[in-house]
PDB file of N, CA, C and O in Angstrom:
ATOM      1  N   VAL A  23      80.900 192.513 229.114  1.00  0.00           N
ATOM      2  CA  VAL A  23      82.202 192.115 228.929  1.00  0.00           C
ATOM      3  C   VAL A  23      82.925 191.827 230.312  1.00  0.00           C
ATOM      4  O   VAL A  23      83.699 190.909 230.449  1.00  0.00           O
ATOM      5  N   PRO A  24      82.610 192.560 231.395  1.00  0.00           N
ATOM      6  CA  PRO A  24      83.144 192.296 232.611  1.00  0.00           C
ATOM      7  C   PRO A  24      82.933 190.928 233.179  1.00  0.00           C
ATOM      8  O   PRO A  24      83.819 190.268 233.756  1.00  0.00           O
ATOM      9  N   GLN A  25      81.727 190.509 232.970  1.00  0.00           N
ATOM     10  CA  GLN A  25      81.262 189.210 233.303  1.00  0.00           C
ATOM     11  C   GLN A  25      82.233 188.030 232.710  1.00  0.00           C
ATOM     12  O   GLN A  25      82.549 187.127 233.405  1.00  0.00           O
ATOM     13  N   GLU A  26      82.589 188.124 231.435  1.00  0.00           N
ATOM     14  CA  GLU A  26      83.286 187.078 230.775  1.00  0.00           C
ATOM     15  C   GLU A  26      84.820 187.159 231.290  1.00  0.00           C
ATOM     16  O   GLU A  26      85.445 186.065 231.195  1.00  0.00           O
ATOM     17  N   SER A  27      85.284 188.125 231.917  1.00  0.00           N
ATOM     18  CA  SER A  27      86.623 188.104 232.446  1.00  0.00           C
ATOM     19  C   SER A  27      86.782 187.934 233.927  1.00  0.00           C
ATOM     20  O   SER A  27      87.810 187.879 234.606  1.00  0.00           O
ATOM     21  N   ALA A  28      85.527 187.761 234.650  1.00  0.00           N
ATOM     22  CA  ALA A  28      85.436 187.591 236.075  1.00  0.00           C
ATOM     23  C   ALA A  28      85.760 186.224 236.582  1.00  0.00           C
ATOM     24  O   ALA A  28      86.013 186.134 237.723  1.00  0.00           O
ATOM     25  N   GLY A  29      85.936 185.283 235.649  1.00  0.00           N
ATOM     26  CA  GLY A  29      86.241 183.895 236.172  1.00  0.00           C
ATOM     27  C   GLY A  29      87.112 183.231 235.078  1.00  0.00           C
ATOM     28  O   GLY A  29      87.829 183.803 234.469  1.00  0.00           O
ATOM     29  N   THR A  30      87.052 181.863 235.156  1.00  0.00           N
ATOM     30  CA  THR A  30      87.986 181.078 234.256  1.00  0.00           C
ATOM     31  C   THR A  30      87.165 180.488 233.057  1.00  0.00           C
ATOM     32  O   THR A  30      86.149 179.972 233.191  1.00  0.00           O
ATOM     33  N   THR A  31      87.729 180.768 232.030  1.00  0.00           N
ATOM     34  CA  THR A  31      87.044 180.255 230.758  1.00  0.00           C
ATOM     35  C   THR A  31      87.196 178.919 230.735  1.00  0.00           C
ATOM     36  O   THR A  31      88.313 178.298 230.962  1.00  0.00           O
ATOM     37  N   ILE A  32      86.049 178.228 230.239  1.00  0.00           N
ATOM     38  CA  ILE A  32      86.023 176.668 230.226  1.00  0.00           C
ATOM     39  C   ILE A  32      85.279 176.285 228.945  1.00  0.00           C
ATOM     40  O   ILE A  32      84.590 177.191 228.211  1.00  0.00           O
ATOM     41  N   SER A  33      85.570 175.188 228.418  1.00  0.00           N
ATOM     42  CA  SER A  33      84.888 174.610 227.198  1.00  0.00           C
ATOM     43  C   SER A  33      83.482 174.287 227.546  1.00  0.00           C
ATOM     44  O   SER A  33      83.136 174.076 228.602  1.00  0.00           O
ATOM     45  N   LEU A  34      82.662 174.177 226.514  1.00  0.00           N
ATOM     46  CA  LEU A  34      81.241 173.822 226.779  1.00  0.00           C
ATOM     47  C   LEU A  34      81.211 172.438 227.372  1.00  0.00           C
ATOM     48  O   LEU A  34      80.128 172.090 228.047  1.00  0.00           O
ATOM     49  N   SER A  35      82.116 171.632 227.035  1.00  0.00           N
ATOM     50  CA  SER A  35      82.068 170.175 227.564  1.00  0.00           C
ATOM     51  C   SER A  35      82.406 170.200 229.040  1.00  0.00           C
ATOM     52  O   SER A  35      81.950 169.222 229.690  1.00  0.00           O
ATOM     53  N   GLN A  36      82.873 171.216 229.623  1.00  0.00           N
ATOM     54  CA  GLN A  36      83.076 171.239 230.974  1.00  0.00           C
ATOM     55  C   GLN A  36      82.112 172.013 231.910  1.00  0.00           C
ATOM     56  O   GLN A  36      82.139 172.073 233.091  1.00  0.00           O
ATOM     57  N   LEU A  37      80.934 172.496 231.259  1.00  0.00           N
ATOM     58  CA  LEU A  37      79.934 173.125 231.970  1.00  0.00           C
ATOM     59  C   LEU A  37      79.278 172.435 233.086  1.00  0.00           C
ATOM     60  O   LEU A  37      79.021 171.299 232.912  1.00  0.00           O
ATOM     61  N   ALA A  38      79.129 173.180 234.137  1.00  0.00           N
ATOM     62  CA  ALA A  38      78.432 172.685 235.390  1.00  0.00           C
ATOM     63  C   ALA A  38      77.337 173.748 235.626  1.00  0.00           C
ATOM     64  O   ALA A  38      77.544 174.834 235.447  1.00  0.00           O
ATOM     65  N   PRO A  39      76.299 173.212 236.483  1.00  0.00           N
ATOM     66  CA  PRO A  39      75.267 174.231 236.810  1.00  0.00           C
ATOM     67  C   PRO A  39      75.785 175.438 237.484  1.00  0.00           C
ATOM     68  O   PRO A  39      76.704 175.300 238.307  1.00  0.00           O
ATOM     69  N   GLY A  40      75.294 176.566 237.189  1.00  0.00           N
ATOM     70  CA  GLY A  40      75.850 177.875 237.646  1.00  0.00           C
ATOM     71  C   GLY A  40      76.987 178.581 236.938  1.00  0.00           C
ATOM     72  O   GLY A  40      77.230 179.684 237.123  1.00  0.00           O
ATOM     73  N   ASP A  41      77.536 177.902 235.935  1.00  0.00           N
ATOM     74  CA  ASP A  41      78.476 178.585 235.035  1.00  0.00           C
ATOM     75  C   ASP A  41      77.831 179.366 234.016  1.00  0.00           C
ATOM     76  O   ASP A  41      76.581 179.235 233.728  1.00  0.00           O
ATOM     77  N   LEU A  42      78.427 180.516 233.673  1.00  0.00           N
ATOM     78  CA  LEU A  42      77.855 181.380 232.724  1.00  0.00           C
ATOM     79  C   LEU A  42      78.230 180.967 231.334  1.00  0.00           C
ATOM     80  O   LEU A  42      79.364 180.309 231.029  1.00  0.00           O
ATOM     81  N   VAL A  43      77.299 181.254 230.431  1.00  0.00           N
ATOM     82  CA  VAL A  43      77.626 180.839 229.026  1.00  0.00           C
ATOM     83  C   VAL A  43      77.386 182.054 228.076  1.00  0.00           C
ATOM     84  O   VAL A  43      76.563 182.901 228.379  1.00  0.00           O
ATOM     85  N   PHE A  44      78.281 182.139 227.166  1.00  0.00           N
ATOM     86  CA  PHE A  44      78.420 183.518 226.374  1.00  0.00           C
ATOM     87  C   PHE A  44      78.378 183.266 224.812  1.00  0.00           C
ATOM     88  O   PHE A  44      78.795 182.127 224.358  1.00  0.00           O
ATOM     89  N   TRP A  45      77.661 184.152 224.095  1.00  0.00           N
ATOM     90  CA  TRP A  45      77.637 184.113 222.588  1.00  0.00           C
ATOM     91  C   TRP A  45      78.458 185.187 222.181  1.00  0.00           C
ATOM     92  O   TRP A  45      78.502 186.265 222.626  1.00  0.00           O
ATOM     93  N   GLY A  46      79.499 184.862 221.153  1.00  0.00           N
ATOM     94  CA  GLY A  46      80.320 185.906 220.612  1.00  0.00           C
ATOM     95  C   GLY A  46      81.692 185.471 221.118  1.00  0.00           C
ATOM     96  O   GLY A  46      81.993 184.708 221.934  1.00  0.00           O
ATOM     97  N   SER A  47      82.689 186.308 220.548  1.00  0.00           N
ATOM     98  CA  SER A  47      84.139 186.005 220.905  1.00  0.00           C
ATOM     99  C   SER A  47      84.417 186.957 222.124  1.00  0.00           C
ATOM    100  O   SER A  47      83.771 187.871 222.465  1.00  0.00           O
ATOM    101  N   HIS A  48      85.420 186.516 222.780  1.00  0.00           N
ATOM    102  CA  HIS A  48      85.938 187.239 223.912  1.00  0.00           C
ATOM    103  C   HIS A  48      86.247 188.673 223.649  1.00  0.00           C
ATOM    104  O   HIS A  48      86.757 189.181 222.639  1.00  0.00           O
ATOM    105  N   GLY A  49      85.601 189.551 224.395  1.00  0.00           N
ATOM    106  CA  GLY A  49      85.723 191.044 224.368  1.00  0.00           C
ATOM    107  C   GLY A  49      84.634 191.499 223.372  1.00  0.00           C
ATOM    108  O   GLY A  49      84.398 192.711 223.289  1.00  0.00           O
ATOM    109  N   ALA A  50      83.866 190.498 222.700  1.00  0.00           N
ATOM    110  CA  ALA A  50      82.872 191.080 221.783  1.00  0.00           C
ATOM    111  C   ALA A  50      81.403 190.096 221.926  1.00  0.00           C
ATOM    112  O   ALA A  50      80.776 189.940 221.073  1.00  0.00           O
ATOM    113  N   THR A  51      81.350 189.792 223.197  1.00  0.00           N
ATOM    114  CA  THR A  51      80.079 188.929 223.508  1.00  0.00           C
ATOM    115  C   THR A  51      78.865 189.799 223.301  1.00  0.00           C
ATOM    116  O   THR A  51      78.788 191.036 223.696  1.00  0.00           O
ATOM    117  N   TYR A  52      77.746 189.124 222.858  1.00  0.00           N
ATOM    118  CA  TYR A  52      76.646 189.868 222.759  1.00  0.00           C
ATOM    119  C   TYR A  52      75.299 189.283 223.471  1.00  0.00           C
ATOM    120  O   TYR A  52      74.194 189.769 223.469  1.00  0.00           O
ATOM    121  N   HIS A  53      75.679 188.075 224.174  1.00  0.00           N
ATOM    122  CA  HIS A  53      74.510 187.527 224.994  1.00  0.00           C
ATOM    123  C   HIS A  53      75.110 186.685 226.178  1.00  0.00           C
ATOM    124  O   HIS A  53      76.211 185.994 225.827  1.00  0.00           O
ATOM    125  N   VAL A  54      74.412 186.462 227.269  1.00  0.00           N
ATOM    126  CA  VAL A  54      74.981 185.731 228.343  1.00  0.00           C
ATOM    127  C   VAL A  54      73.743 184.866 228.995  1.00  0.00           C
ATOM    128  O   VAL A  54      72.578 185.434 228.906  1.00  0.00           O
ATOM    129  N   GLY A  55      73.844 183.726 229.465  1.00  0.00           N
ATOM    130  CA  GLY A  55      72.990 182.944 230.103  1.00  0.00           C
ATOM    131  C   GLY A  55      73.573 182.265 231.357  1.00  0.00           C
ATOM    132  O   GLY A  55      74.797 182.231 231.446  1.00  0.00           O
ATOM    133  N   ILE A  56      72.793 181.604 232.012  1.00  0.00           N
ATOM    134  CA  ILE A  56      73.486 180.703 233.076  1.00  0.00           C
ATOM    135  C   ILE A  56      73.095 179.277 232.825  1.00  0.00           C
ATOM    136  O   ILE A  56      71.872 178.871 232.634  1.00  0.00           O
ATOM    137  N   TYR A  57      74.092 178.368 232.857  1.00  0.00           N
ATOM    138  CA  TYR A  57      73.933 176.891 232.574  1.00  0.00           C
ATOM    139  C   TYR A  57      73.230 176.323 233.719  1.00  0.00           C
ATOM    140  O   TYR A  57      73.591 176.614 234.960  1.00  0.00           O
ATOM    141  N   VAL A  58      72.111 175.461 233.592  1.00  0.00           N
ATOM    142  CA  VAL A  58      71.369 174.855 234.686  1.00  0.00           C
ATOM    143  C   VAL A  58      71.634 173.472 234.756  1.00  0.00           C
ATOM    144  O   VAL A  58      70.943 172.762 235.589  1.00  0.00           O
ATOM    145  N   GLY A  59      72.337 172.875 233.732  1.00  0.00           N
ATOM    146  CA  GLY A  59      72.515 171.482 233.785  1.00  0.00           C
ATOM    147  C   GLY A  59      71.634 170.696 232.672  1.00  0.00           C
ATOM    148  O   GLY A  59      70.710 171.397 232.185  1.00  0.00           O
ATOM    149  N   GLY A  60      72.021 169.587 232.439  1.00  0.00           N
ATOM    150  CA  GLY A  60      71.244 168.736 231.438  1.00  0.00           C
ATOM    151  C   GLY A  60      71.172 169.372 230.082  1.00  0.00           C
ATOM    152  O   GLY A  60      70.068 169.188 229.309  1.00  0.00           O
ATOM    153  N   GLY A  61      72.160 170.205 229.683  1.00  0.00           N
ATOM    154  CA  GLY A  61      72.058 170.675 228.303  1.00  0.00           C
ATOM    155  C   GLY A  61      71.155 171.946 228.258  1.00  0.00           C
ATOM    156  O   GLY A  61      70.887 172.381 227.071  1.00  0.00           O
ATOM    157  N   GLN A  62      70.938 172.540 229.381  1.00  0.00           N
ATOM    158  CA  GLN A  62      69.902 173.658 229.369  1.00  0.00           C
ATOM    159  C   GLN A  62      70.562 174.932 229.947  1.00  0.00           C
ATOM    160  O   GLN A  62      71.377 174.799 230.826  1.00  0.00           O
ATOM    161  N   TYR A  63      70.133 176.100 229.532  1.00  0.00           N
ATOM    162  CA  TYR A  63      70.537 177.224 230.255  1.00  0.00           C
ATOM    163  C   TYR A  63      69.383 178.264 230.289  1.00  0.00           C
ATOM    164  O   TYR A  63      68.248 177.993 229.710  1.00  0.00           O
ATOM    165  N   ILE A  64      69.392 179.096 231.188  1.00  0.00           N
ATOM    166  CA  ILE A  64      68.263 180.328 231.366  1.00  0.00           C
ATOM    167  C   ILE A  64      68.775 181.580 230.939  1.00  0.00           C
ATOM    168  O   ILE A  64      69.981 181.946 231.198  1.00  0.00           O
ATOM    169  N   HIS A  65      67.996 182.292 230.302  1.00  0.00           N
ATOM    170  CA  HIS A  65      68.275 183.599 229.893  1.00  0.00           C
ATOM    171  C   HIS A  65      67.159 184.475 229.483  1.00  0.00           C
ATOM    172  O   HIS A  65      65.904 183.887 229.507  1.00  0.00           O
ATOM    173  N   ALA A  66      67.242 185.718 229.300  1.00  0.00           N
ATOM    174  CA  ALA A  66      66.290 186.641 228.965  1.00  0.00           C
ATOM    175  C   ALA A  66      66.402 186.893 227.399  1.00  0.00           C
ATOM    176  O   ALA A  66      67.539 187.510 227.028  1.00  0.00           O
ATOM    177  N   PRO A  67      65.617 186.277 226.531  1.00  0.00           N
ATOM    178  CA  PRO A  67      65.824 186.362 225.124  1.00  0.00           C
ATOM    179  C   PRO A  67      66.015 187.783 224.572  1.00  0.00           C
ATOM    180  O   PRO A  67      67.063 188.055 223.851  1.00  0.00           O
ATOM    181  N   THR A  68      65.088 188.665 224.886  1.00  0.00           N
ATOM    182  CA  THR A  68      65.232 190.038 224.409  1.00  0.00           C
ATOM    183  C   THR A  68      64.455 190.855 225.382  1.00  0.00           C
ATOM    184  O   THR A  68      63.553 190.352 226.146  1.00  0.00           O
ATOM    185  N   SER A  69      64.704 192.224 225.409  1.00  0.00           N
ATOM    186  CA  SER A  69      63.911 193.082 226.242  1.00  0.00           C
ATOM    187  C   SER A  69      62.528 192.945 226.024  1.00  0.00           C
ATOM    188  O   SER A  69      61.901 192.856 224.996  1.00  0.00           O
ATOM    189  N   GLY A  70      61.821 192.798 227.221  1.00  0.00           N
ATOM    190  CA  GLY A  70      60.190 192.637 227.314  1.00  0.00           C
ATOM    191  C   GLY A  70      59.804 191.187 227.113  1.00  0.00           C
ATOM    192  O   GLY A  70      58.708 190.924 227.243  1.00  0.00           O
ATOM    193  N   GLN A  71      60.641 190.164 226.806  1.00  0.00           N
ATOM    194  CA  GLN A  71      60.375 188.764 226.850  1.00  0.00           C
ATOM    195  C   GLN A  71      60.597 188.122 228.131  1.00  0.00           C
ATOM    196  O   GLN A  71      61.364 188.540 228.878  1.00  0.00           O
ATOM    197  N   THR A  72      59.865 187.004 228.373  1.00  0.00           N
ATOM    198  CA  THR A  72      59.955 186.411 229.560  1.00  0.00           C
ATOM    199  C   THR A  72      61.294 185.478 229.674  1.00  0.00           C
ATOM    200  O   THR A  72      61.749 185.065 228.659  1.00  0.00           O
ATOM    201  N   VAL A  73      61.865 185.523 230.851  1.00  0.00           N
ATOM    202  CA  VAL A  73      63.161 184.659 231.009  1.00  0.00           C
ATOM    203  C   VAL A  73      62.700 183.215 230.659  1.00  0.00           C
ATOM    204  O   VAL A  73      61.600 182.847 231.129  1.00  0.00           O
ATOM    205  N   THR A  74      63.530 182.407 230.039  1.00  0.00           N
ATOM    206  CA  THR A  74      63.209 181.084 229.631  1.00  0.00           C
ATOM    207  C   THR A  74      64.276 180.405 229.876  1.00  0.00           C
ATOM    208  O   THR A  74      65.527 180.648 229.966  1.00  0.00           O
ATOM    209  N   VAL A  75      63.955 178.893 229.989  1.00  0.00           N
ATOM    210  CA  VAL A  75      65.045 177.903 229.973  1.00  0.00           C
ATOM    211  C   VAL A  75      65.034 177.355 228.486  1.00  0.00           C
ATOM    212  O   VAL A  75      64.017 177.009 227.942  1.00  0.00           O
ATOM    213  N   GLN A  76      66.232 177.259 227.954  1.00  0.00           N
ATOM    214  CA  GLN A  76      66.418 176.688 226.508  1.00  0.00           C
ATOM    215  C   GLN A  76      67.520 175.720 226.380  1.00  0.00           C
ATOM    216  O   GLN A  76      68.372 175.704 227.259  1.00  0.00           O
ATOM    217  N   SER A  77      67.386 174.994 225.328  1.00  0.00           N
ATOM    218  CA  SER A  77      68.479 173.888 225.198  1.00  0.00           C
ATOM    219  C   SER A  77      69.677 174.461 224.521  1.00  0.00           C
ATOM    220  O   SER A  77      69.458 175.277 223.400  1.00  0.00           O
ATOM    221  N   ILE A  78      70.888 174.068 224.916  1.00  0.00           N
ATOM    222  CA  ILE A  78      72.122 174.440 224.267  1.00  0.00           C
ATOM    223  C   ILE A  78      72.105 174.076 222.838  1.00  0.00           C
ATOM    224  O   ILE A  78      72.708 174.632 221.838  1.00  0.00           O
ATOM    225  N   SER A  79      71.529 172.886 222.499  1.00  0.00           N
ATOM    226  CA  SER A  79      71.532 172.274 221.196  1.00  0.00           C
ATOM    227  C   SER A  79      70.785 173.222 220.185  1.00  0.00           C
ATOM    228  O   SER A  79      71.046 173.222 218.991  1.00  0.00           O
ATOM    229  N   GLY A  80      69.935 174.009 220.668  1.00  0.00           N
ATOM    230  CA  GLY A  80      69.049 175.080 219.751  1.00  0.00           C
ATOM    231  C   GLY A  80      69.744 176.314 219.340  1.00  0.00           C
ATOM    232  O   GLY A  80      69.595 176.832 218.461  1.00  0.00           O
ATOM    233  N   TRP A  81      70.597 176.801 220.347  1.00  0.00           N
ATOM    234  CA  TRP A  81      71.434 177.994 220.136  1.00  0.00           C
ATOM    235  C   TRP A  81      72.552 177.904 221.009  1.00  0.00           C
ATOM    236  O   TRP A  81      72.628 178.334 222.050  1.00  0.00           O
ATOM    237  N   SER A  82      73.596 177.209 220.540  1.00  0.00           N
ATOM    238  CA  SER A  82      74.775 176.985 221.233  1.00  0.00           C
ATOM    239  C   SER A  82      75.659 178.141 221.554  1.00  0.00           C
ATOM    240  O   SER A  82      76.031 178.922 220.592  1.00  0.00           O
ATOM    241  N   PRO A  83      76.107 178.306 222.803  1.00  0.00           N
ATOM    242  CA  PRO A  83      77.023 179.279 223.167  1.00  0.00           C
ATOM    243  C   PRO A  83      78.401 179.099 222.643  1.00  0.00           C
ATOM    244  O   PRO A  83      78.531 177.925 222.105  1.00  0.00           O
ATOM    245  N   ASP A  84      79.266 180.028 222.649  1.00  0.00           N
ATOM    246  CA  ASP A  84      80.658 179.975 222.102  1.00  0.00           C
ATOM    247  C   ASP A  84      81.612 179.535 223.314  1.00  0.00           C
ATOM    248  O   ASP A  84      82.584 178.854 222.880  1.00  0.00           O
ATOM    249  N   PHE A  85      81.378 179.843 224.449  1.00  0.00           N
ATOM    250  CA  PHE A  85      82.341 179.421 225.547  1.00  0.00           C
ATOM    251  C   PHE A  85      81.575 179.644 226.992  1.00  0.00           C
ATOM    252  O   PHE A  85      80.509 180.323 227.012  1.00  0.00           O
ATOM    253  N   GLY A  86      82.170 179.119 227.954  1.00  0.00           N
ATOM    254  CA  GLY A  86      81.696 179.244 229.295  1.00  0.00           C
ATOM    255  C   GLY A  86      82.597 179.908 230.141  1.00  0.00           C
ATOM    256  O   GLY A  86      83.807 179.960 229.937  1.00  0.00           O
ATOM    257  N   VAL A  87      82.163 180.294 231.329  1.00  0.00           N
ATOM    258  CA  VAL A  87      82.975 180.941 232.300  1.00  0.00           C
ATOM    259  C   VAL A  87      82.507 180.369 233.744  1.00  0.00           C
ATOM    260  O   VAL A  87      81.243 180.496 234.050  1.00  0.00           O
ATOM    261  N   ARG A  88      83.496 180.048 234.508  1.00  0.00           N
ATOM    262  CA  ARG A  88      83.192 179.408 235.829  1.00  0.00           C
ATOM    263  C   ARG A  88      83.709 180.454 236.821  1.00  0.00           C
ATOM    264  O   ARG A  88      84.879 180.845 236.781  1.00  0.00           O
ATOM    265  N   MET A  89      82.812 180.913 237.647  1.00  0.00           N
ATOM    266  CA  MET A  89      83.191 181.862 238.812  1.00  0.00           C
ATOM    267  C   MET A  89      83.838 181.172 239.888  1.00  0.00           C
ATOM    268  O   MET A  89      83.802 179.964 240.332  1.00  0.00           O
TER     269      MET A  89
END
C-alpha cells in the first residue's frame, strides 16, 4: 500500500516504462509490477517462482503509479 500512494495515480493508457502497475483497488492492492513498455510488465508471480515479463493483455492491472 505505501507504494501505491508514493506517486501520482495514472490511467493504464498513460503508462510509460518505469511506472508501477497495481492489481486491486486503492488501499487494497494485492500485486504490483513494473511496466517495461510495449504492453509488458515485469513481476514475481508468487513466492518461489521466477521473475517474469508478462503481457498486460493477459492479466491487466487496475491502475498505474508514476513516481
